[in-house]
Tab-separated table of C-alpha atoms in Angstrom:
chain	number	residue	atom	x	y	z
A	1	MET	CA	62.257	-9.658	27.726
A	2	SER	CA	61.070	-6.924	26.266
A	3	GLU	CA	63.442	-5.529	23.460
A	4	LYS	CA	62.801	-1.898	24.924
A	5	SER	CA	63.767	-1.138	28.523
A	6	GLU	CA	63.705	1.925	30.810
A	7	CYS	CA	66.690	3.399	31.941
A	8	SER	CA	67.736	4.181	35.456
A	9	PRO	CA	71.019	5.424	37.289
A	10	PHE	CA	72.996	2.464	38.634
A	11	SER	CA	73.401	2.231	42.305
A	12	ALA	CA	76.262	0.399	44.194
A	13	GLU	CA	73.566	-1.328	46.027
A	14	GLY	CA	72.717	-3.336	42.887
A	15	LEU	CA	76.184	-5.259	43.411
A	16	VAL	CA	74.505	-8.243	45.397
A	17	ALA	CA	75.821	-11.252	43.019
A	18	GLY	CA	79.223	-11.824	44.799
A	19	HIS	CA	81.265	-11.630	41.428
A	20	HIS	CA	81.765	-8.522	39.361
A	21	VAL	CA	80.898	-10.487	35.945
A	22	LEU	CA	77.575	-11.447	37.574
A	23	ASP	CA	77.055	-7.997	38.601
A	24	PHE	CA	77.461	-7.031	34.938
A	25	THR	CA	74.479	-8.867	33.958
A	26	ASN	CA	72.525	-7.516	36.916
A	27	THR	CA	72.985	-4.000	35.440
A	28	LEU	CA	69.551	-4.847	33.797
A	29	ALA	CA	66.885	-5.431	36.074
A	30	GLY	CA	63.692	-7.370	35.229
A	31	TRP	CA	65.142	-9.844	32.686
A	32	GLY	CA	61.753	-11.615	32.644
A	33	SER	CA	59.418	-8.619	32.790
A	34	GLU	CA	57.623	-6.403	30.007
A	35	SER	CA	59.508	-3.430	31.308
A	36	PRO	CA	63.196	-4.288	32.159
A	37	VAL	CA	65.354	-1.214	33.509
A	38	ASP	CA	68.745	-0.927	32.280
A	39	SER	CA	71.501	0.884	34.358
A	40	LEU	CA	73.635	1.250	31.261
A	41	ASP	CA	71.865	3.839	29.107
A	42	ASP	CA	74.993	5.565	28.204
A	43	TYR	CA	78.895	4.913	27.716
A	44	ILE	CA	79.484	7.146	31.020
A	45	SER	CA	77.129	4.927	33.018
A	46	LEU	CA	79.068	1.813	31.892
A	47	ALA	CA	82.345	3.362	32.863
A	48	ARG	CA	81.013	4.543	36.264
A	49	TRP	CA	79.539	1.228	36.749
A	50	SER	CA	82.825	-0.544	35.913
A	51	VAL	CA	84.542	1.788	39.117
A	52	ASP	CA	82.015	0.682	41.637
A	53	ALA	CA	82.546	-2.675	40.952
A	54	GLY	CA	85.950	-2.628	40.914
A	55	VAL	CA	86.612	-3.602	37.210
A	56	MET	CA	88.560	-0.123	36.378
A	57	GLU	CA	90.518	2.306	38.425
A	58	PRO	CA	88.719	5.560	38.406
A	59	THR	CA	91.584	7.515	36.958
A	60	LEU	CA	91.281	4.984	33.901
A	61	ALA	CA	87.559	5.361	33.740
A	62	ASP	CA	87.862	8.891	33.558
A	63	ILE	CA	90.070	8.825	30.766
A	64	LEU	CA	87.339	6.502	28.875
A	65	VAL	CA	84.655	9.011	29.788
A	66	MET	CA	86.850	11.802	28.271
A	67	LYS	CA	87.583	9.619	25.261
A	68	ALA	CA	84.138	8.594	24.805
A	69	SER	CA	82.764	12.521	24.703
A	70	LEU	CA	85.341	12.865	21.899
A	71	GLU	CA	84.325	9.907	19.669
A	72	SER	CA	80.723	9.625	20.469
A	73	GLU	CA	80.050	7.007	17.587
A	74	GLU	CA	82.692	4.764	18.738
A	75	ALA	CA	81.549	5.074	22.224
A	76	ALA	CA	78.106	4.037	21.353
A	77	ALA	CA	79.019	1.171	19.172
A	78	ALA	CA	81.188	-0.001	22.398
A	79	LEU	CA	78.117	0.526	24.641
A	80	ASP	CA	76.108	-1.523	22.412
A	81	SER	CA	78.653	-4.246	22.133
A	82	ALA	CA	78.854	-4.504	25.940
A	83	ARG	CA	75.190	-4.707	26.132
A	84	ALA	CA	75.230	-7.614	23.618
A	85	LEU	CA	77.969	-9.286	26.049
A	86	ARG	CA	75.533	-8.442	29.026
A	87	THR	CA	72.866	-10.790	27.353
A	88	LEU	CA	75.302	-13.234	26.218
A	89	LEU	CA	76.517	-13.788	29.732
A	90	HIS	CA	72.963	-13.620	31.571
A	91	HIS	CA	72.171	-16.556	28.765
A	92	VAL	CA	75.238	-19.014	29.324
A	93	PHE	CA	75.380	-18.178	33.350
A	94	THR	CA	71.477	-18.938	33.688
A	95	ALA	CA	72.164	-22.214	32.006
A	96	PHE	CA	74.710	-22.916	34.381
A	97	ALA	CA	72.434	-21.848	37.480
A	98	LEU	CA	69.801	-24.181	36.071
A	99	GLY	CA	71.953	-27.187	35.686
A	100	GLU	CA	71.990	-27.076	32.008
A	101	GLU	CA	74.397	-26.775	29.012
A	102	PRO	CA	74.632	-23.281	27.328
A	103	SER	CA	73.693	-23.222	23.768
A	104	TYR	CA	75.719	-23.849	20.905
A	105	ASP	CA	75.001	-20.275	19.292
A	106	ASP	CA	75.528	-18.573	22.849
A	107	MET	CA	78.967	-20.257	23.251
A	108	GLU	CA	80.080	-19.566	19.777
A	109	SER	CA	78.751	-15.818	20.088
A	110	PHE	CA	80.690	-15.516	23.351
A	111	GLU	CA	83.850	-17.249	21.928
A	112	ALA	CA	83.812	-14.008	19.376
A	113	PHE	CA	83.888	-12.026	22.301
A	114	TRP	CA	87.003	-13.846	23.914
A	115	ARG	CA	88.721	-13.739	20.907
A	116	GLN	CA	88.629	-9.967	20.833
A	117	ALA	CA	89.492	-9.933	24.579
A	118	ILE	CA	92.519	-11.854	23.941
A	119	ALA	CA	93.694	-9.941	21.121
A	120	ALA	CA	93.323	-6.871	23.598
A	121	HIS	CA	95.483	-8.507	25.937
A	122	ARG	CA	99.604	-9.080	26.431
A	123	LEU	CA	101.590	-11.149	28.538
A	124	ALA	CA	103.954	-9.328	30.742
A	125	PHE	CA	106.706	-10.835	32.998
A	126	GLU	CA	105.847	-9.680	36.811
A	127	GLY	CA	108.583	-10.471	39.301
A	128	ASP	CA	108.502	-14.575	39.094
A	129	HIS	CA	105.474	-14.972	37.341
A	130	ILE	CA	103.360	-14.386	34.023
A	131	GLU	CA	100.455	-11.778	34.102
A	132	ILE	CA	97.931	-11.246	31.371
A	133	ARG	CA	97.257	-7.511	30.854
A	134	PRO	CA	95.477	-5.308	28.577
A	135	ALA	CA	97.483	-3.944	25.971
A	136	ALA	CA	95.734	-0.343	26.056
A	137	PHE	CA	93.623	0.765	28.643
A	138	THR	CA	92.316	3.734	26.869
A	139	SER	CA	90.397	1.421	24.185
A	140	LEU	CA	86.730	2.093	24.433
A	141	THR	CA	86.118	-1.608	24.304
A	142	ILE	CA	88.435	-2.389	27.274
A	143	ILE	CA	85.570	-2.512	30.003
A	144	ALA	CA	83.848	-5.406	27.837
A	145	ASP	CA	87.188	-7.216	27.216
A	146	LEU	CA	88.167	-7.027	30.737
A	147	ILE	CA	84.709	-8.802	31.931
A	148	THR	CA	84.905	-11.144	29.056
A	149	ARG	CA	88.194	-12.253	30.273
A	150	ASP	CA	87.161	-12.544	33.917
A	151	ALA	CA	83.911	-14.455	32.608
A	152	VAL	CA	86.039	-17.212	31.172
A	153	ASP	CA	88.199	-17.298	34.335
A	154	LEU	CA	84.857	-17.642	36.492
A	155	MET	CA	83.521	-20.359	34.003
A	156	LYS	CA	86.620	-22.595	34.760
A	157	THR	CA	86.340	-22.174	38.562
A	158	MET	CA	82.630	-22.065	39.301
A	159	PRO	CA	81.931	-22.478	42.980
A	160	ASP	CA	79.921	-25.885	43.199
A	161	LYS	CA	76.160	-25.537	43.456
A	162	ARG	CA	76.484	-21.753	44.735
A	163	LEU	CA	75.266	-20.081	41.557
A	164	HIS	CA	71.710	-19.191	41.517
A	165	LEU	CA	69.048	-17.385	39.284
A	166	CYS	CA	66.438	-15.451	41.540
A	167	ALA	CA	63.428	-17.182	41.947
A	168	ASN	CA	61.678	-13.989	41.308
A	169	ASP	CA	60.450	-14.681	37.490
A	170	ASP	CA	60.400	-11.158	36.765
A	171	CYS	CA	63.929	-10.498	38.172
A	172	GLY	CA	66.565	-12.704	36.566
A	173	TRP	CA	69.705	-11.651	38.492
A	174	LEU	CA	72.218	-13.971	39.171
A	175	TYR	CA	74.070	-14.371	42.488
A	176	PHE	CA	76.396	-16.532	44.357
A	177	ALA	CA	74.566	-18.064	47.700
A	178	GLN	CA	76.658	-18.190	50.691
A	179	SER	CA	77.187	-21.944	50.568
A	180	PRO	CA	76.091	-24.645	48.245
A	181	ALA	CA	73.342	-25.354	51.035
A	182	ALA	CA	72.255	-21.750	51.755
A	183	GLU	CA	68.540	-21.294	51.107
A	184	GLN	CA	68.457	-18.182	49.836
A	185	ARG	CA	65.987	-18.092	47.071
A	186	PHE	CA	66.003	-14.184	45.944
A	187	CYS	CA	68.777	-12.161	45.078
A	188	GLY	CA	68.109	-8.817	47.308
A	189	GLY	CA	68.226	-6.769	44.060
A	190	LYS	CA	66.085	-3.951	42.924
A	191	LEU	CA	62.781	-5.975	42.214
A	192	CYS	CA	63.149	-8.236	45.367
A	193	LEU	CA	63.585	-5.346	47.513
A	194	ASN	CA	60.656	-3.340	46.230
A	195	GLY	CA	57.732	-5.813	47.001
A	196	GLU	CA	58.023	-8.036	44.047
A	197	VAL	CA	59.050	-11.000	46.396
A	198	GLY	CA	55.752	-11.117	48.284
A	199	ARG	CA	53.818	-11.599	44.880
A	200	ILE	CA	55.764	-14.835	44.150
A	201	LYS	CA	54.043	-17.977	45.440
């Protein structure tokens, strides 16, 4: 993947993965291309994506956007961190999709995100059970923390043989097939809906 990428507004039509953690990795279109397109061009786009993907409530996302406008440097750092998390998750889940073991370096880096996410949560008693809740919904890192938490849960309960990497080499999107036996080779995302699939042999 090229180090530089174009920016494009996120569209809810890009939510094709079957799980918001994978949809988060798919906010970059064209992992294997020379000109990938990034939907997360600023913190506002990250907040909007979090609402569309069901990660954050609209009112909470609005608070984050307002805070980001007042704390621009912190927002930029949070966005950079979220993008780094996205790259790690793409590496890790791609390995899972290919039946391989994630690299030690990737898992070590992801563990650092996990430790940060755990530190940003607290235990709360609700009814007759314990819940893990964010300690502060107004932290600019809360979106990445929630995704990290949910990514760990997903890794523990991965549906058997349903995780796929799009067969379009330029695409790189991840998605869950409807069943282990489903013959779905392409994700149905941006590149694959724009005629790129037809070029693949």
